[in-house]
Amino acid sequence: MAIPFLDLKAINLEQAAELEDAFHRVLNSGWYVLGKEVEAFEHEFSSYCEAEHTIGVANGLDAIFLILKAYGIGPGDEVIVPSNTYIATWLAASHCGAIPVPVEPDEQTYNIDPLKIEAAITPRTKAIIAVHLYGQPADMDAINAVAQRHGLKVIEDAAQAHGALYKGRRVGSLGDAAAFSFYPGKNLGAIGDGGAVTTNDAKLAESIRVYRNYGSRVKYHNEVLGFNSRLDELQAALLRVKLSALDGGNATRAKIARLYSEKLAGIQGIVLPFVLDSANPVWHLYVICIDKRDALQKLLANLGVGTMIHYPIPPHLQPSYAALGYKLGDFPIAERIHQQVLSLPMGPTMSVRDAQQVTDAVKASFV
């Protein structure tokens, strides 16, 4: 039996009746933008993340961008970003007119290395974006300590980490603000696109609420040059249903991750995920590193196991960032990671039998 990388249809069918009820509730309400469903989801997600405010927006990129914009970060400013991340983290800074300044990852966790941040700070630095990559929380205490010494804002890119814990606290409440994506494949995924900002900063929250809605608090009265970035009523209603299943889905992911780690331990040439003692990841992705990554991916495909690469090209080597002048070798840790990573199947509907089939296929590839 083939094992897909992620079975979105199976995930959504588990709550099909509740999702259909939510759809009809919105359909019959006659109100489809910034209504009671968004308000209710924002309240429920704030409670879940242990944050005071949630602002629903159109997607995860907009969530980061609007945080930076609301903090007044723009042309002439610099924003510290991981060299090892999805390009959206960088794009948010660039779209504000700021310059993304990459910092290499810790070689065990693949998240931004707090010990390397200080050297990248200049008088123009305004913020640090810490990505909880693959659902593994970054070392937030260390990152916050650097930020406090230099008067910088700390923004969590929590797009892959819904429900993750750091020292017993939820991501989304560990910095000045956090950005979430509800892209369908996320641990908390919409049936479409969506995103949110969480924060304990009431002033920031109000500013983002204005920016997301054309710069308006009152209809047809526009205070600032705003944007159209609103989580719609339908996605909010569906997310409310799916939020109720998030912890259960994350527990299944953790079980699959444990099985992978147990069964794949000791295979020469494979580096398994490392988890900080302070962290409880949610295993958005289970990522191994291997020198001959492409060969292994092809062998697994032939055995019916779907895999993905997160991510094949680091942001500094993308054509879109050619103007920054980076070249191969400038960020060797990120470059090596991007050449070696392979994501194994992971999802809340996977069974132990599925995971066993994956590990058997990996082992068979090494015979």
mmCIF file of C-alpha atoms in Angstrom:
data_model
loop_
_atom_site.group_PDB
_atom_site.id
_atom_site.type_symbol
_atom_site.label_atom_id
_atom_site.label_comp_id
_atom_site.label_asym_id
_atom_site.label_seq_id
_atom_site.Cartn_x
_atom_site.Cartn_y
_atom_site.Cartn_z
ATOM 1 C CA MET A 1 0.000 0.000 0.000
ATOM 2 C CA ALA A 2 1.325 3.431 -0.949
ATOM 3 C CA ILE A 3 1.952 5.868 1.900
ATOM 4 C CA PRO A 4 1.312 9.485 0.851
ATOM 5 C CA PHE A 5 3.397 12.254 2.336
ATOM 6 C CA LEU A 6 0.242 13.838 3.770
ATOM 7 C CA ASP A 7 -3.389 12.797 3.233
ATOM 8 C CA LEU A 8 -5.422 16.002 3.518
ATOM 9 C CA LYS A 9 -8.610 14.316 2.361
ATOM 10 C CA ALA A 10 -8.426 11.746 5.148
ATOM 11 C CA ILE A 11 -7.692 14.446 7.714
ATOM 12 C CA ASN A 12 -10.728 16.512 6.758
ATOM 13 C CA LEU A 13 -13.071 13.529 6.383
ATOM 14 C CA GLU A 14 -12.488 12.689 10.058
ATOM 15 C CA GLN A 15 -14.483 15.841 10.943
ATOM 16 C CA ALA A 16 -16.610 15.989 7.812
ATOM 17 C CA ALA A 17 -19.973 16.311 9.567
ATOM 18 C CA GLU A 18 -18.780 19.110 11.858
ATOM 19 C CA LEU A 19 -17.094 20.929 8.975
ATOM 20 C CA GLU A 20 -20.249 20.689 6.882
ATOM 21 C CA ASP A 21 -22.298 22.061 9.794
ATOM 22 C CA ALA A 22 -19.876 24.979 10.086
ATOM 23 C CA PHE A 23 -20.102 25.641 6.358
ATOM 24 C CA HIS A 24 -23.892 25.744 6.440
ATOM 25 C CA ARG A 25 -23.845 27.945 9.532
ATOM 26 C CA VAL A 26 -21.799 30.536 7.646
ATOM 27 C CA LEU A 27 -23.785 30.121 4.437
ATOM 28 C CA ASN A 28 -27.059 30.693 6.251
ATOM 29 C CA SER A 29 -25.733 33.634 8.265
ATOM 30 C CA GLY A 30 -25.502 35.938 5.260
ATOM 31 C CA TRP A 31 -22.338 37.518 6.742
ATOM 32 C CA TYR A 32 -19.040 36.417 5.190
ATOM 33 C CA VAL A 33 -16.244 38.846 6.185
ATOM 34 C CA LEU A 34 -15.160 39.931 9.688
ATOM 35 C CA GLY A 35 -18.150 38.641 11.577
ATOM 36 C CA LYS A 36 -18.969 36.441 14.541
ATOM 37 C CA GLU A 37 -16.989 33.408 13.339
ATOM 38 C CA VAL A 38 -13.740 35.369 13.054
ATOM 39 C CA GLU A 39 -14.375 36.980 16.416
ATOM 40 C CA ALA A 40 -15.044 33.606 18.047
ATOM 41 C CA PHE A 41 -12.013 31.956 16.448
ATOM 42 C CA GLU A 42 -9.768 34.823 17.528
ATOM 43 C CA HIS A 43 -10.971 34.416 21.114
ATOM 44 C CA GLU A 44 -10.534 30.629 21.061
ATOM 45 C CA PHE A 45 -7.102 30.729 19.449
ATOM 46 C CA SER A 46 -5.908 33.364 21.933
ATOM 47 C CA SER A 47 -6.936 31.094 24.769
ATOM 48 C CA TYR A 48 -5.226 28.115 23.136
ATOM 49 C CA CYS A 49 -1.961 30.015 22.563
ATOM 50 C CA GLU A 50 -2.026 31.644 26.019
ATOM 51 C CA ALA A 51 -1.943 35.059 24.347
ATOM 52 C CA GLU A 52 -4.147 38.067 24.995
ATOM 53 C CA HIS A 53 -4.930 38.918 21.381
ATOM 54 C CA THR A 54 -5.394 37.113 18.057
ATOM 55 C CA ILE A 55 -5.933 38.937 14.776
ATOM 56 C CA GLY A 56 -7.054 36.772 11.861
ATOM 57 C CA VAL A 57 -5.417 37.657 8.536
ATOM 58 C CA ALA A 58 -5.301 36.258 5.015
ATOM 59 C CA ASN A 59 -2.185 34.058 5.291
ATOM 60 C CA GLY A 60 1.037 33.436 7.174
ATOM 61 C CA LEU A 61 3.186 35.770 5.080
ATOM 62 C CA ASP A 62 0.781 38.631 5.707
ATOM 63 C CA ALA A 63 0.875 37.832 9.414
ATOM 64 C CA ILE A 64 4.632 38.429 9.604
ATOM 65 C CA PHE A 65 4.468 41.413 7.250
ATOM 66 C CA LEU A 66 1.708 43.144 9.225
ATOM 67 C CA ILE A 67 3.590 42.700 12.497
ATOM 68 C CA LEU A 68 6.647 44.395 11.007
ATOM 69 C CA LYS A 69 4.518 47.110 9.396
ATOM 70 C CA ALA A 70 2.646 47.834 12.621
ATOM 71 C CA TYR A 71 5.946 48.172 14.469
ATOM 72 C CA GLY A 72 6.990 50.820 11.942
ATOM 73 C CA ILE A 73 9.768 48.728 10.419
ATOM 74 C CA GLY A 74 10.556 49.804 6.869
ATOM 75 C CA PRO A 75 13.155 51.179 4.448
ATOM 76 C CA GLY A 76 16.612 51.543 5.971
ATOM 77 C CA ASP A 77 15.889 49.004 8.713
ATOM 78 C CA GLU A 78 17.303 45.509 9.098
ATOM 79 C CA VAL A 79 15.567 42.381 10.350
ATOM 80 C CA ILE A 80 17.458 39.325 11.590
ATOM 81 C CA VAL A 81 16.144 36.164 9.887
ATOM 82 C CA PRO A 82 17.305 32.532 9.826
ATOM 83 C CA SER A 83 19.402 31.512 6.847
ATOM 84 C CA ASN A 84 17.617 28.149 7.100
ATOM 85 C CA THR A 85 13.909 28.777 6.601
ATOM 86 C CA TYR A 86 11.120 29.002 4.066
ATOM 87 C CA ILE A 87 11.417 32.162 1.981
ATOM 88 C CA ALA A 88 8.218 33.699 3.429
ATOM 89 C CA THR A 89 10.183 34.748 6.522
ATOM 90 C CA TRP A 90 12.504 36.824 4.367
ATOM 91 C CA LEU A 91 9.762 38.117 2.070
ATOM 92 C CA ALA A 92 7.896 39.709 4.947
ATOM 93 C CA ALA A 93 10.913 41.871 5.773
ATOM 94 C CA SER A 94 11.529 42.704 2.122
ATOM 95 C CA HIS A 95 7.917 43.717 1.490
ATOM 96 C CA CYS A 96 8.221 46.230 4.328
ATOM 97 C CA GLY A 97 11.237 47.719 2.592
ATOM 98 C CA ALA A 98 13.602 46.363 5.248
ATOM 99 C CA ILE A 99 16.681 44.227 4.592
ATOM 100 C CA PRO A 100 16.659 40.594 5.779
ATOM 101 C CA VAL A 101 19.948 39.786 7.517
ATOM 102 C CA PRO A 102 20.554 36.016 7.655
ATOM 103 C CA VAL A 103 21.942 34.172 10.664
ATOM 104 C CA GLU A 104 23.031 30.545 10.477
ATOM 105 C CA PRO A 105 21.189 27.752 12.342
ATOM 106 C CA ASP A 106 22.245 25.611 15.244
ATOM 107 C CA GLU A 107 23.604 22.437 13.643
ATOM 108 C CA GLN A 108 21.512 20.162 15.862
ATOM 109 C CA THR A 109 18.086 21.826 15.875
ATOM 110 C CA TYR A 110 18.319 23.611 12.469
ATOM 111 C CA ASN A 111 16.681 26.643 14.116
ATOM 112 C CA ILE A 112 18.418 30.022 14.306
ATOM 113 C CA ASP A 113 21.486 29.863 16.583
ATOM 114 C CA PRO A 114 21.143 32.424 19.409
ATOM 115 C CA LEU A 115 24.921 32.489 19.794
ATOM 116 C CA LYS A 116 25.329 33.820 16.260
ATOM 117 C CA ILE A 117 22.693 36.574 16.373
ATOM 118 C CA GLU A 118 24.671 39.262 18.180
ATOM 119 C CA ALA A 119 27.358 39.426 15.509
ATOM 120 C CA ALA A 120 24.708 40.275 12.892
ATOM 121 C CA ILE A 121 23.182 43.178 14.825
ATOM 122 C CA THR A 122 23.891 46.718 13.599
ATOM 123 C CA PRO A 123 22.484 50.141 14.541
ATOM 124 C CA ARG A 124 19.852 49.548 11.844
ATOM 125 C CA THR A 125 18.564 46.264 13.287
ATOM 126 C CA LYS A 126 14.993 46.519 14.544
ATOM 127 C CA ALA A 127 13.759 42.955 15.037
ATOM 128 C CA ILE A 128 14.622 39.258 15.183
ATOM 129 C CA ILE A 129 12.347 36.713 13.522
ATOM 130 C CA ALA A 130 12.687 33.316 15.200
ATOM 131 C CA VAL A 131 11.228 30.452 13.154
ATOM 132 C CA HIS A 132 9.980 27.319 14.907
ATOM 133 C CA LEU A 133 11.068 25.236 11.947
ATOM 134 C CA TYR A 134 9.380 21.865 11.320
ATOM 135 C CA GLY A 135 7.331 22.411 14.512
ATOM 136 C CA GLN A 136 10.447 22.473 16.753
ATOM 137 C CA PRO A 137 10.456 25.535 19.066
ATOM 138 C CA ALA A 138 13.456 27.805 18.759
ATOM 139 C CA ASP A 139 15.496 28.571 21.902
ATOM 140 C CA MET A 140 13.364 31.566 22.837
ATOM 141 C CA ASP A 141 14.890 32.464 26.215
ATOM 142 C CA ALA A 142 18.312 32.854 24.635
ATOM 143 C CA ILE A 143 16.899 34.805 21.680
ATOM 144 C CA ASN A 144 14.870 37.111 23.940
ATOM 145 C CA ALA A 145 17.953 37.772 26.073
ATOM 146 C CA VAL A 146 19.881 38.988 23.013
ATOM 147 C CA ALA A 147 16.937 41.130 21.930
ATOM 148 C CA GLN A 148 16.574 42.733 25.335
ATOM 149 C CA ARG A 149 20.244 43.694 25.413
ATOM 150 C CA HIS A 150 19.822 45.537 22.119
ATOM 151 C CA GLY A 151 16.265 46.839 22.396
ATOM 152 C CA LEU A 152 14.922 44.675 19.560
ATOM 153 C CA LYS A 153 11.493 43.201 18.892
ATOM 154 C CA VAL A 154 11.181 39.412 18.775
ATOM 155 C CA ILE A 155 8.710 37.906 16.306
ATOM 156 C CA GLU A 156 7.890 34.213 16.266
ATOM 157 C CA ASP A 157 7.300 32.640 12.886
ATOM 158 C CA ALA A 158 5.069 29.871 14.220
ATOM 159 C CA ALA A 159 3.655 28.844 10.845
ATOM 160 C CA GLN A 160 4.673 25.209 11.454
ATOM 161 C CA ALA A 161 4.289 25.010 15.214
ATOM 162 C CA HIS A 162 0.631 25.212 16.271
ATOM 163 C CA GLY A 163 0.510 23.842 19.812
ATOM 164 C CA ALA A 164 4.251 23.400 20.372
ATOM 165 C CA LEU A 165 5.596 24.019 23.868
ATOM 166 C CA TYR A 166 8.791 25.686 25.034
ATOM 167 C CA LYS A 167 9.500 25.239 28.754
ATOM 168 C CA GLY A 168 5.832 24.460 29.238
ATOM 169 C CA ARG A 169 4.571 27.547 27.396
ATOM 170 C CA ARG A 170 2.795 27.634 24.050
ATOM 171 C CA VAL A 171 4.523 29.121 21.047
ATOM 172 C CA GLY A 172 2.640 32.240 20.073
ATOM 173 C CA SER A 173 3.212 33.840 23.462
ATOM 174 C CA LEU A 174 7.003 33.731 23.693
ATOM 175 C CA GLY A 175 7.993 36.982 21.953
ATOM 176 C CA ASP A 176 6.490 40.373 21.214
ATOM 177 C CA ALA A 177 4.209 38.845 18.576
ATOM 178 C CA ALA A 178 3.806 35.634 16.596
ATOM 179 C CA ALA A 179 2.676 34.797 13.084
ATOM 180 C CA PHE A 180 0.710 31.666 12.191
ATOM 181 C CA SER A 181 -0.238 30.142 8.860
ATOM 182 C CA PHE A 182 -3.357 28.041 8.365
ATOM 183 C CA TYR A 183 -2.344 26.725 4.945
ATOM 184 C CA PRO A 184 -4.159 23.383 4.472
ATOM 185 C CA GLY A 185 -1.092 21.239 5.178
ATOM 186 C CA LYS A 186 -0.321 22.836 8.550
ATOM 187 C CA ASN A 187 -1.071 21.109 11.865
ATOM 188 C CA LEU A 188 -4.014 23.500 12.118
ATOM 189 C CA GLY A 189 -4.958 23.876 8.482
ATOM 190 C CA ALA A 190 -7.866 25.651 6.858
ATOM 191 C CA ILE A 191 -9.605 24.416 3.730
ATOM 192 C CA GLY A 192 -8.004 27.220 1.789
ATOM 193 C CA ASP A 193 -5.616 29.859 3.062
ATOM 194 C CA GLY A 194 -5.529 31.829 6.276
ATOM 195 C CA GLY A 195 -3.277 33.205 8.970
ATOM 196 C CA ALA A 196 -3.210 34.967 12.322
ATOM 197 C CA VAL A 197 -1.129 37.153 14.600
ATOM 198 C CA THR A 198 -0.993 36.517 18.338
ATOM 199 C CA THR A 199 0.379 39.043 20.819
ATOM 200 C CA ASN A 200 0.064 40.413 24.350
ATOM 201 C CA ASP A 201 0.623 43.942 23.001
ATOM 202 C CA ALA A 202 -2.796 45.624 22.846
ATOM 203 C CA LYS A 203 -1.496 48.576 20.847
ATOM 204 C CA LEU A 204 0.072 46.301 18.239
ATOM 205 C CA ALA A 205 -3.096 44.218 18.011
ATOM 206 C CA GLU A 206 -5.228 47.290 17.348
ATOM 207 C CA SER A 207 -2.813 48.575 14.739
ATOM 208 C CA ILE A 208 -2.874 45.243 12.855
ATOM 209 C CA ARG A 209 -6.672 45.170 12.979
ATOM 210 C CA VAL A 210 -6.648 48.541 11.227
ATOM 211 C CA TYR A 211 -3.981 47.595 8.688
ATOM 212 C CA ARG A 212 -5.686 44.315 7.720
ATOM 213 C CA ASN A 213 -8.929 46.143 6.822
ATOM 214 C CA TYR A 214 -7.861 48.854 4.362
ATOM 215 C CA GLY A 215 -6.527 50.993 7.215
ATOM 216 C CA SER A 216 -10.032 51.385 8.597
ATOM 217 C CA ARG A 217 -11.750 51.035 11.963
ATOM 218 C CA VAL A 218 -14.947 52.660 10.720
ATOM 219 C CA LYS A 219 -16.318 51.752 7.293
ATOM 220 C CA TYR A 220 -15.167 54.179 4.585
ATOM 221 C CA HIS A 221 -12.943 56.085 7.038
ATOM 222 C CA ASN A 222 -9.320 55.168 6.292
ATOM 223 C CA GLU A 223 -6.711 56.245 8.822
ATOM 224 C CA VAL A 224 -3.609 54.732 7.218
ATOM 225 C CA LEU A 225 -2.569 53.139 3.929
ATOM 226 C CA GLY A 226 -3.923 49.723 4.769
ATOM 227 C CA PHE A 227 -4.267 46.346 3.117
ATOM 228 C CA ASN A 228 -6.922 43.751 2.414
ATOM 229 C CA SER A 229 -5.768 40.844 4.556
ATOM 230 C CA ARG A 230 -8.710 39.358 6.419
ATOM 231 C CA LEU A 231 -9.380 35.839 7.616
ATOM 232 C CA ASP A 232 -12.829 35.187 6.150
ATOM 233 C CA GLU A 233 -15.828 33.884 8.064
ATOM 234 C CA LEU A 234 -15.886 30.489 6.363
ATOM 235 C CA GLN A 235 -12.264 29.648 7.111
ATOM 236 C CA ALA A 236 -12.672 30.889 10.686
ATOM 237 C CA ALA A 237 -15.668 28.610 11.199
ATOM 238 C CA LEU A 238 -13.807 25.616 9.776
ATOM 239 C CA LEU A 239 -10.735 26.395 11.875
ATOM 240 C CA ARG A 240 -12.875 26.471 15.021
ATOM 241 C CA VAL A 241 -13.874 22.876 14.284
ATOM 242 C CA LYS A 242 -10.331 21.805 13.524
ATOM 243 C CA LEU A 243 -8.862 23.534 16.585
ATOM 244 C CA SER A 244 -10.806 21.068 18.746
ATOM 245 C CA ALA A 245 -8.836 18.199 17.165
ATOM 246 C CA LEU A 246 -5.408 19.853 17.136
ATOM 247 C CA ASP A 247 -4.005 18.383 20.354
ATOM 248 C CA GLY A 248 -5.158 14.894 19.401
ATOM 249 C CA GLY A 249 -3.590 15.216 15.974
ATOM 250 C CA ASN A 250 -0.353 16.499 17.477
ATOM 251 C CA ALA A 251 -0.282 13.527 19.860
ATOM 252 C CA THR A 252 -0.562 11.155 16.887
ATOM 253 C CA ARG A 253 2.251 12.981 15.131
ATOM 254 C CA ALA A 254 4.411 12.606 18.257
ATOM 255 C CA LYS A 255 3.705 8.870 18.362
ATOM 256 C CA ILE A 256 4.734 8.486 14.722
ATOM 257 C CA ALA A 257 7.880 10.559 15.349
ATOM 258 C CA ARG A 258 8.855 8.336 18.294
ATOM 259 C CA LEU A 259 8.421 5.230 16.168
ATOM 260 C CA TYR A 260 10.528 6.711 13.381
ATOM 261 C CA SER A 261 13.283 7.644 15.817
ATOM 262 C CA GLU A 262 13.277 4.202 17.444
ATOM 263 C CA LYS A 263 13.254 2.205 14.201
ATOM 264 C CA LEU A 264 15.733 4.372 12.294
ATOM 265 C CA ALA A 265 18.251 4.817 15.110
ATOM 266 C CA GLY A 266 21.728 3.603 14.290
ATOM 267 C CA ILE A 267 21.435 3.597 10.501
ATOM 268 C CA GLN A 268 24.787 4.864 9.306
ATOM 269 C CA GLY A 269 24.523 8.008 7.233
ATOM 270 C CA ILE A 270 21.143 9.190 8.540
ATOM 271 C CA VAL A 271 20.916 12.079 11.007
ATOM 272 C CA LEU A 272 17.635 12.018 12.928
ATOM 273 C CA PRO A 273 15.853 15.063 14.387
ATOM 274 C CA PHE A 274 17.261 16.508 17.610
ATOM 275 C CA VAL A 275 14.910 17.967 20.221
ATOM 276 C CA LEU A 276 15.898 20.409 22.956
ATOM 277 C CA ASP A 277 15.142 19.254 26.510
ATOM 278 C CA SER A 278 13.096 22.440 26.879
ATOM 279 C CA ALA A 279 10.918 21.737 23.846
ATOM 280 C CA ASN A 280 7.809 19.718 23.038
ATOM 281 C CA PRO A 281 7.599 19.853 19.240
ATOM 282 C CA VAL A 282 4.426 19.163 17.268
ATOM 283 C CA TRP A 283 6.167 17.359 14.401
ATOM 284 C CA HIS A 284 4.747 19.336 11.540
ATOM 285 C CA LEU A 285 7.557 17.613 9.675
ATOM 286 C CA TYR A 286 9.833 14.704 10.517
ATOM 287 C CA VAL A 287 13.051 15.612 8.747
ATOM 288 C CA ILE A 288 16.119 13.422 8.352
ATOM 289 C CA CYS A 289 19.464 14.429 6.873
ATOM 290 C CA ILE A 290 21.386 12.198 4.485
ATOM 291 C CA ASP A 291 24.223 12.868 2.023
ATOM 292 C CA LYS A 292 22.619 11.012 -0.890
ATOM 293 C CA ARG A 293 19.190 12.540 -0.305
ATOM 294 C CA ASP A 294 17.973 12.488 -3.905
ATOM 295 C CA ALA A 295 18.861 8.822 -4.331
ATOM 296 C CA LEU A 296 16.996 7.874 -1.155
ATOM 297 C CA GLN A 297 13.949 9.882 -2.199
ATOM 298 C CA LYS A 298 13.848 8.046 -5.528
ATOM 299 C CA LEU A 299 14.210 4.638 -3.876
ATOM 300 C CA LEU A 300 11.410 5.422 -1.408
ATOM 301 C CA ALA A 301 9.156 6.600 -4.232
ATOM 302 C CA ASN A 302 9.721 3.267 -5.987
ATOM 303 C CA LEU A 303 8.608 1.548 -2.754
ATOM 304 C CA GLY A 304 5.431 3.642 -2.567
ATOM 305 C CA VAL A 305 6.547 6.099 0.128
ATOM 306 C CA GLY A 306 5.893 9.775 -0.508
ATOM 307 C CA THR A 307 8.478 12.274 0.703
ATOM 308 C CA MET A 308 9.178 15.991 0.275
ATOM 309 C CA ILE A 309 12.162 18.320 0.566
ATOM 310 C CA HIS A 310 11.799 21.245 2.976
ATOM 311 C CA TYR A 311 13.567 23.069 1.374
ATOM 312 C CA PRO A 312 15.773 22.471 -1.694
ATOM 313 C CA ILE A 313 17.160 26.022 -2.102
ATOM 314 C CA PRO A 314 18.003 28.387 0.775
ATOM 315 C CA PRO A 315 16.588 31.914 0.478
ATOM 316 C CA HIS A 316 19.969 33.582 -0.065
ATOM 317 C CA LEU A 317 20.505 31.525 -3.241
ATOM 318 C CA GLN A 318 17.065 32.156 -4.723
ATOM 319 C CA PRO A 319 16.977 34.313 -7.888
ATOM 320 C CA SER A 320 14.570 36.655 -6.108
ATOM 321 C CA TYR A 321 17.361 37.623 -3.694
ATOM 322 C CA ALA A 322 20.168 37.957 -6.230
ATOM 323 C CA ALA A 323 20.281 41.701 -5.548
ATOM 324 C CA LEU A 324 21.590 41.050 -2.026
ATOM 325 C CA GLY A 325 24.760 39.651 -3.605
ATOM 326 C CA TYR A 326 25.040 36.397 -1.678
ATOM 327 C CA LYS A 327 26.842 33.461 -3.257
ATOM 328 C CA LEU A 328 27.284 29.760 -2.672
ATOM 329 C CA GLY A 329 29.391 29.278 0.447
ATOM 330 C CA ASP A 330 28.214 32.395 2.283
ATOM 331 C CA PHE A 331 25.953 30.362 4.624
ATOM 332 C CA PRO A 332 27.429 26.850 4.536
ATOM 333 C CA ILE A 333 25.373 25.354 7.367
ATOM 334 C CA ALA A 334 22.065 26.300 5.752
ATOM 335 C CA GLU A 335 23.365 25.214 2.346
ATOM 336 C CA ARG A 336 24.363 21.780 3.645
ATOM 337 C CA ILE A 337 21.007 21.329 5.368
ATOM 338 C CA HIS A 338 19.109 22.235 2.208
ATOM 339 C CA GLN A 339 21.157 19.694 0.246
ATOM 340 C CA GLN A 340 20.554 16.870 2.736
ATOM 341 C CA VAL A 341 17.061 17.183 4.234
ATOM 342 C CA LEU A 342 14.253 14.773 3.442
ATOM 343 C CA SER A 343 10.824 14.881 5.073
ATOM 344 C CA LEU A 344 9.205 11.517 5.761
ATOM 345 C CA PRO A 345 5.408 11.037 5.754
ATOM 346 C CA MET A 346 3.781 12.663 8.758
ATOM 347 C CA GLY A 347 0.201 13.408 9.666
ATOM 348 C CA PRO A 348 -2.573 12.964 12.228
ATOM 349 C CA THR A 349 -4.251 10.111 10.335
ATOM 350 C CA MET A 350 -1.133 7.959 10.017
ATOM 351 C CA SER A 351 -1.185 4.579 11.757
ATOM 352 C CA VAL A 352 1.613 2.654 13.426
ATOM 353 C CA ARG A 353 1.370 0.247 10.498
ATOM 354 C CA ASP A 354 1.912 3.130 8.055
ATOM 355 C CA ALA A 355 4.952 4.315 9.991
ATOM 356 C CA GLN A 356 6.337 0.791 10.139
ATOM 357 C CA GLN A 357 6.008 0.547 6.355
ATOM 358 C CA VAL A 358 7.957 3.797 6.007
ATOM 359 C CA THR A 359 10.790 2.664 8.274
ATOM 360 C CA ASP A 360 10.935 -0.738 6.550
ATOM 361 C CA ALA A 361 11.249 1.047 3.206
ATOM 362 C CA VAL A 362 14.041 3.286 4.511
ATOM 363 C CA LYS A 363 15.924 0.276 5.867
ATOM 364 C CA ALA A 364 15.428 -1.616 2.612
ATOM 365 C CA SER A 365 17.031 1.302 0.774
ATOM 366 C CA PHE A 366 20.218 0.714 2.748
ATOM 367 C CA VAL A 367 20.539 -3.005 2.023
#
